[in-house]
Coordinates of C-alpha atoms in Angstrom, one line a residue:
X896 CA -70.9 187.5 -57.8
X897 CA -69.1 186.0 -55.4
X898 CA -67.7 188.2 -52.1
X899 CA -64.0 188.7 -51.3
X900 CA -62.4 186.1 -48.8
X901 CA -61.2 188.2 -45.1
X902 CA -57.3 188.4 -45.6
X903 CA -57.2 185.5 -42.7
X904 CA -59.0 183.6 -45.6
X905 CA -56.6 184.1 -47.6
X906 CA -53.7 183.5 -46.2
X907 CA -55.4 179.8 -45.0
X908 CA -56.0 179.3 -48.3
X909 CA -52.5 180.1 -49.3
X910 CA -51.3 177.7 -46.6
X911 CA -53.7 175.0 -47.5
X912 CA -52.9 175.0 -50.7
X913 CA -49.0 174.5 -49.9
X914 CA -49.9 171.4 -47.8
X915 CA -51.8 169.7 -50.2
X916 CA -48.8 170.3 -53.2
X917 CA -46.1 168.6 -50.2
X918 CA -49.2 165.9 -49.3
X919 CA -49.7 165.1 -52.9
X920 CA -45.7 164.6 -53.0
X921 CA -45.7 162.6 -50.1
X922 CA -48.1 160.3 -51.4
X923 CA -46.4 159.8 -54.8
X924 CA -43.3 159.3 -53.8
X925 CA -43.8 157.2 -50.7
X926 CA -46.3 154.9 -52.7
X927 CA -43.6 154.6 -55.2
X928 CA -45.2 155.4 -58.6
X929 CA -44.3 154.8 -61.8
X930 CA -46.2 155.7 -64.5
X931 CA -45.0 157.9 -66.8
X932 CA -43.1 160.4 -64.3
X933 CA -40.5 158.1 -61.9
X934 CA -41.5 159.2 -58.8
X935 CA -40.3 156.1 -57.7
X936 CA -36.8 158.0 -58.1
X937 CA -37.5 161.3 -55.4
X938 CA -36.8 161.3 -51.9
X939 CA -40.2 161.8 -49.9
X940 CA -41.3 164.7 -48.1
X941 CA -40.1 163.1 -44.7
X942 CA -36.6 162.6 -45.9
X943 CA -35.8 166.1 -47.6
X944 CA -37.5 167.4 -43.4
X945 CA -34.4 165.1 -41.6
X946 CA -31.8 166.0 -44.3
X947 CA -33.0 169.5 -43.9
X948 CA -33.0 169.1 -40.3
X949 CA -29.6 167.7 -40.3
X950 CA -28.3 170.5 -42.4
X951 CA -29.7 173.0 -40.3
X952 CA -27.8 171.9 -37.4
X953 CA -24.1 172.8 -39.5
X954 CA -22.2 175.5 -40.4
X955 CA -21.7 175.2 -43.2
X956 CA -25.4 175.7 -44.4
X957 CA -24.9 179.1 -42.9
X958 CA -21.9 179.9 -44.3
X959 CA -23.2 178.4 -47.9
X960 CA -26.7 180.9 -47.3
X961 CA -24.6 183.7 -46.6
X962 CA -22.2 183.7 -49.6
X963 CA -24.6 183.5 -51.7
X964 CA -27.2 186.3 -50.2
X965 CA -23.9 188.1 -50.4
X966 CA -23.6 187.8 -53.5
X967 CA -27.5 188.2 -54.7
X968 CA -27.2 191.6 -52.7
X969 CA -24.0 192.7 -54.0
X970 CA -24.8 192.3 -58.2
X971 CA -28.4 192.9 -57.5
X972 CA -27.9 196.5 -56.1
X973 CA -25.4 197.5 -58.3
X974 CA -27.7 196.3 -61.3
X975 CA -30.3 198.8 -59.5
X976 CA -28.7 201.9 -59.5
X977 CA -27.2 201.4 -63.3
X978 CA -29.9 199.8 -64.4
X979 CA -32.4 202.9 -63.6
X980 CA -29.6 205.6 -64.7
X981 CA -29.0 203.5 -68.0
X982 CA -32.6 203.5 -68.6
X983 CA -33.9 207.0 -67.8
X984 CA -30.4 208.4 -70.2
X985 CA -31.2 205.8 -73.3
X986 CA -35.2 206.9 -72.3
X987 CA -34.2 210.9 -72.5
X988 CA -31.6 211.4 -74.7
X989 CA -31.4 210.6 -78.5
X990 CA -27.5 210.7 -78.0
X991 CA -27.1 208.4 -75.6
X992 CA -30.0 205.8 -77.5
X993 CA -27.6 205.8 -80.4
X994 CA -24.4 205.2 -78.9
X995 CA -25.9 202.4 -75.6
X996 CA -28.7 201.6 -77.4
X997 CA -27.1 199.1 -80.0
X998 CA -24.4 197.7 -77.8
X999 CA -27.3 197.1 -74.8
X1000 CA -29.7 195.3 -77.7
X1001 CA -26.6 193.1 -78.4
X1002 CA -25.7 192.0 -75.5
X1003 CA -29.2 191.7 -73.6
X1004 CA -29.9 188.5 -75.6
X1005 CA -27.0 186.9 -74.1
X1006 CA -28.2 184.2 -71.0
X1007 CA -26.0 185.6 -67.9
X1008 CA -25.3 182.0 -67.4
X1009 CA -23.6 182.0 -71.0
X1010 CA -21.1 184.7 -69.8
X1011 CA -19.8 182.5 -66.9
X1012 CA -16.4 182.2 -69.2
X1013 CA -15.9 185.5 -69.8
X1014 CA -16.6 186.1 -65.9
X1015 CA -13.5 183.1 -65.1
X1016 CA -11.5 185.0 -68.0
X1017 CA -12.1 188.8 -66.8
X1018 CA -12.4 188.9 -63.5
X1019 CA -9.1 187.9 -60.7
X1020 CA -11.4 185.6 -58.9
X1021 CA -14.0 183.4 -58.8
X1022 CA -16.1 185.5 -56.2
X1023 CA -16.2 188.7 -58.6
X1024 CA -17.1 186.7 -61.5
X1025 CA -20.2 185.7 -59.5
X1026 CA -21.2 188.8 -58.7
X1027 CA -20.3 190.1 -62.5
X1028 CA -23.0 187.5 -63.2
X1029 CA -25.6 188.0 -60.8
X1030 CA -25.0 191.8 -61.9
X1031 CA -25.7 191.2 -65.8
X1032 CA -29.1 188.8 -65.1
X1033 CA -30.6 191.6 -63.3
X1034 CA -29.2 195.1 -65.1
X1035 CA -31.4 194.3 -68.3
X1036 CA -34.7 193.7 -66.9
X1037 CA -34.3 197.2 -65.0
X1038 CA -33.7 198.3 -67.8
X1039 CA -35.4 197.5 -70.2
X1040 CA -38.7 198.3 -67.7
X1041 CA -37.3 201.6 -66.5
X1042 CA -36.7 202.6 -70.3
X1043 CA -40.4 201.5 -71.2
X1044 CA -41.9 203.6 -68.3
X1045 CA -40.1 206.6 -68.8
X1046 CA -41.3 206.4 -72.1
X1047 CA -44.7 206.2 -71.1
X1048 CA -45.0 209.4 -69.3
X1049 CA -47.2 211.9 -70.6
X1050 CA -45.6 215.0 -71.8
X1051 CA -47.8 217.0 -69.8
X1052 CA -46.2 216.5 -66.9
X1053 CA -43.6 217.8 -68.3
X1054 CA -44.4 221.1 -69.7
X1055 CA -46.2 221.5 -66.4
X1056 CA -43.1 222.0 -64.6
X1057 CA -41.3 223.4 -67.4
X1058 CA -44.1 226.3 -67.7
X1059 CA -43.7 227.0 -63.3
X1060 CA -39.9 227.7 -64.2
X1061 CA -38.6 224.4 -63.7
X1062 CA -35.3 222.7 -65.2
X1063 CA -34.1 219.6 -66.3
X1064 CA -33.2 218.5 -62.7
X1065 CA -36.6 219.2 -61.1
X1066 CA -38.0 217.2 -64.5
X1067 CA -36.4 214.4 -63.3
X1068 CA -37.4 214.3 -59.5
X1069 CA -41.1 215.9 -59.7
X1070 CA -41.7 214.0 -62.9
X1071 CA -39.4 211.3 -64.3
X1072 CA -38.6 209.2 -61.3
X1073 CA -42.0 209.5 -59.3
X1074 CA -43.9 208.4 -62.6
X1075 CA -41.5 206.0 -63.3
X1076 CA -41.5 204.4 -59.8
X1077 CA -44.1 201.6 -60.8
X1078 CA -42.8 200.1 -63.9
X1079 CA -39.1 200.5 -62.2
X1080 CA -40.1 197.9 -59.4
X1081 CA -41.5 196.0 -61.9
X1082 CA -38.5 195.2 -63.6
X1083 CA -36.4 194.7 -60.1
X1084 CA -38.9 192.2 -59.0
X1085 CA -38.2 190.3 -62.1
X1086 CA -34.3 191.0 -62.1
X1087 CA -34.4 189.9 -58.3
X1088 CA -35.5 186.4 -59.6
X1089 CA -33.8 186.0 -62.9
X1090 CA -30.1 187.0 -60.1
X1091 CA -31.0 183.8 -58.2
X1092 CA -31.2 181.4 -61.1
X1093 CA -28.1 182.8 -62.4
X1094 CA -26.0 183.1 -59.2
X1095 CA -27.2 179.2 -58.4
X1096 CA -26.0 178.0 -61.7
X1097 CA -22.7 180.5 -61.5
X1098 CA -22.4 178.5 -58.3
X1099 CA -22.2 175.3 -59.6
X1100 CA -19.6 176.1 -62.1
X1101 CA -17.4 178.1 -61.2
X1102 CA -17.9 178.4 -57.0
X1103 CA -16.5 177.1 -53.9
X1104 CA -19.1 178.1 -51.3
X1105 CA -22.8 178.7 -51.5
X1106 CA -26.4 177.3 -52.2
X1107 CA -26.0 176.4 -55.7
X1108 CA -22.4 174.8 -55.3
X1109 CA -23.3 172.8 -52.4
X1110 CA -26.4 171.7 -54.3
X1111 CA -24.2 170.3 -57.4
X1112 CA -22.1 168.8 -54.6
X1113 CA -25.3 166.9 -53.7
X1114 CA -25.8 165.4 -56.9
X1115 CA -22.1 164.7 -57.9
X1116 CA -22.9 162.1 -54.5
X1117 CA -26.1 161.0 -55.4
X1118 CA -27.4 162.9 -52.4
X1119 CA -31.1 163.9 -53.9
X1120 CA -32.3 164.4 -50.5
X1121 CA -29.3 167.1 -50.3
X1122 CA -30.4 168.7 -53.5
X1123 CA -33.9 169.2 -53.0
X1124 CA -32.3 170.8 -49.7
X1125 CA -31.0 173.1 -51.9
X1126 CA -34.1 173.8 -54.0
X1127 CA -35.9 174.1 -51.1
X1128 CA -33.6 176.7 -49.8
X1129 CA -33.7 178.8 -53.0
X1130 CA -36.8 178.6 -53.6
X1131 CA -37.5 180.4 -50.2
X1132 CA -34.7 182.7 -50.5
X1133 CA -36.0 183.4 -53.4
X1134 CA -39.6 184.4 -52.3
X1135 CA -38.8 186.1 -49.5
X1136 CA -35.9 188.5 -51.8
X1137 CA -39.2 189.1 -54.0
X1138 CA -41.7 189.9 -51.7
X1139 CA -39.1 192.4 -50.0
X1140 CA -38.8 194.2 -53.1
X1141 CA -42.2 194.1 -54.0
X1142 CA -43.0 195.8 -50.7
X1143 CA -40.5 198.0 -50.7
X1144 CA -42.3 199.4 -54.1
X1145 CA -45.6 199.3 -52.6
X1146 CA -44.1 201.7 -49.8
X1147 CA -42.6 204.4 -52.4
X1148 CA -45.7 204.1 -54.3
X1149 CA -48.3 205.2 -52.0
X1150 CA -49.9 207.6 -53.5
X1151 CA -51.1 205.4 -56.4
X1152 CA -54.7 204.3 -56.6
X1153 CA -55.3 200.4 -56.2
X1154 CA -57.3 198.4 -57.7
X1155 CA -58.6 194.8 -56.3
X1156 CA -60.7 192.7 -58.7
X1157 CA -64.1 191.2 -56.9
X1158 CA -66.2 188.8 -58.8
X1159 CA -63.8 189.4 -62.2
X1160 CA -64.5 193.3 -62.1
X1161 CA -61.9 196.0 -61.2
X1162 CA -62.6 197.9 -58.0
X1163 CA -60.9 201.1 -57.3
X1164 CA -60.4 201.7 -53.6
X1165 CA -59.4 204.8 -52.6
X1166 CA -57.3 205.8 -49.4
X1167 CA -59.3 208.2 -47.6
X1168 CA -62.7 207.3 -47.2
X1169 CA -63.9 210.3 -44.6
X1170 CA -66.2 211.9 -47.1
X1171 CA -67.8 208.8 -47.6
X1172 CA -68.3 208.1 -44.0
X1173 CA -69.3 211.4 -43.2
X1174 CA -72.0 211.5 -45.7
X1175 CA -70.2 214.2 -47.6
X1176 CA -70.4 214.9 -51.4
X1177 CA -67.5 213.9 -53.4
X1178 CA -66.7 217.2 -55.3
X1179 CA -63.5 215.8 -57.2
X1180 CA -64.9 215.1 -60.5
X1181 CA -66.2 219.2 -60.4
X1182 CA -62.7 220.2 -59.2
X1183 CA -60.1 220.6 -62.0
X1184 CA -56.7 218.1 -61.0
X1185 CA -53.3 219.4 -62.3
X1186 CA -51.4 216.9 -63.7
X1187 CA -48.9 216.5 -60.7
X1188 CA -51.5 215.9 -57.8
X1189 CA -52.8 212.8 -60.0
X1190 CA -49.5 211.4 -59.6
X1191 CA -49.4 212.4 -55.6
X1192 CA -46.6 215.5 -56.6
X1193 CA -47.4 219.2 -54.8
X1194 CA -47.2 222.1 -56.3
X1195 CA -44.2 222.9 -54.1
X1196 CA -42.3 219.7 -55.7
X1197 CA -43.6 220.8 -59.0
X1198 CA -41.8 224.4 -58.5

């Protein structure tokens, strides 16, 4: 069984393992080979550094980065807040399943890039339709995850709070959205990606300003050093939007045990290890658990 790398480990390993991809790249494309790929055809490491370099030192990279992070931000938090209400209603109410529930189911199927016409046809201007896109790519994945997690609470719960006098409200603060929390950031780290790929291609069609219009620009001008500019940019835009959210969830969701996996086993750490230390006896599978406290909720929030 083999022991867990030190998190300084890790992260060298994480670094290392980015040189070697851009080293490998370097190699193939500065060698010039031509087997079956063209690498022959891509701009080396070294000249997407000075075309990124060179971009750096204009405005309107700048301006380009923040249009489109305005953008990301704009349809992406709007998708949040509608997404989760759309999904705990169609998750809690029979009513509102049958009259959402078909339309959603219809429409979900439909790429977000495929309603870039619509967007041109509906919308004033070109900046609303953007964010009408980048909105649409990242409401169903909330969705759809927030639906499936509410639907996955135990009932329990429920009548817990129900038999302590509480009402439909209290439900859904003690109960609903607490237990809900980890499946709901799963579906915004998803919809967080799926809003850059669309708002990039939105971009390119239909845009004036931004990372994914001055990327097409690129490649009308046979400027591949300039595109993978642009790939380079979204890709790390793209990470960094990610991790934010995924951090952001592991910050609400505290109170939730971890797991890490050593050697191919599940480990369950838990967060306060004073008992342990102390030589103490662990008591808690002798000590009955109410069905809040095993989802971190008091008895005061379950009242």
């Amino acid at each position: 069984m083999s022991r867990p790398l030190p998190k300084t480990g890790r992260y060298a390993l994480r670094v290392a393992s980015l040189a070697i991809a851009l080293g490998v790249w370097q190699l193939l494309t500065g060698l010039d080979i031509d087997l079956w790929l063209r690498f022959s055809q891509f701009p080396t490491v070294t000249d997407v550094a000075s075309a990124f370099a060179d971009r750096l030192s204009g405005p309107d990279y700048w301006t380009d980065l923040t249009d489109s992070l305005t953008r990301i931000l704009t349809g992406f938090l709007l998708a949040a807040v509608l997404g989760v209400a759309t999904g705990v209603l169609v998750a809690r109410s029979r009513l509102a399943e049958d009259l959402l529930g078909p339309v959603l189911e219809v429409v979900r199927p439909i790429p977000a890039i495929a309603l870039v016409p619509v967007a041109i046809l509906l919308f004033p201007s070109n900046e609303q339709g953007i964010v009408f896109i980048t909105f649409t790519a990242a409401f169903f994945p909330v969705l759809v995850s927030t639906r499936h997690a509410v639907r996955a609470l135990t009932p329990v719960w429920e009548e817990a709070v129900l038999t302590m006098g509480g009402g439909r409200w209290r439900i859904l603060a003690s109960v609903v959205l607490p237990g809900a929390l980890p499946g709901i950031f799963g579906g915004l780290s998803v919809g967080i990606g799926v809003s850059w790929i669309c708002v990039i291609s939105a971009e390119m069609i239909s845009g004036q300003y931004g990372v994914g219009y001055r990327t097409w620009q690129d490649y009308t001008v046979v400027n591949y050093a300039g595109v993978f500019v642009g790939m380079v940019t979204i890709g790390v835009l793209g990470w960094l939007t990610s991790t934010a959210v995924e951090l952001l969830g592991r910050r609400l969701t505290r109170w939730l045990p971890r797991t890490s996996y050593v050697g191919g086993r599940p480990l369950r750490r838990t967060r306060d290890t004073s008992a342990r230390d102390t030589g103490a006896r662990d008591t808690s599978a002798a000590v009955p658990v109410s069905p809040g406290a095993k989802e971190g909720i008091s008895h005061d929030q379950l009242v």
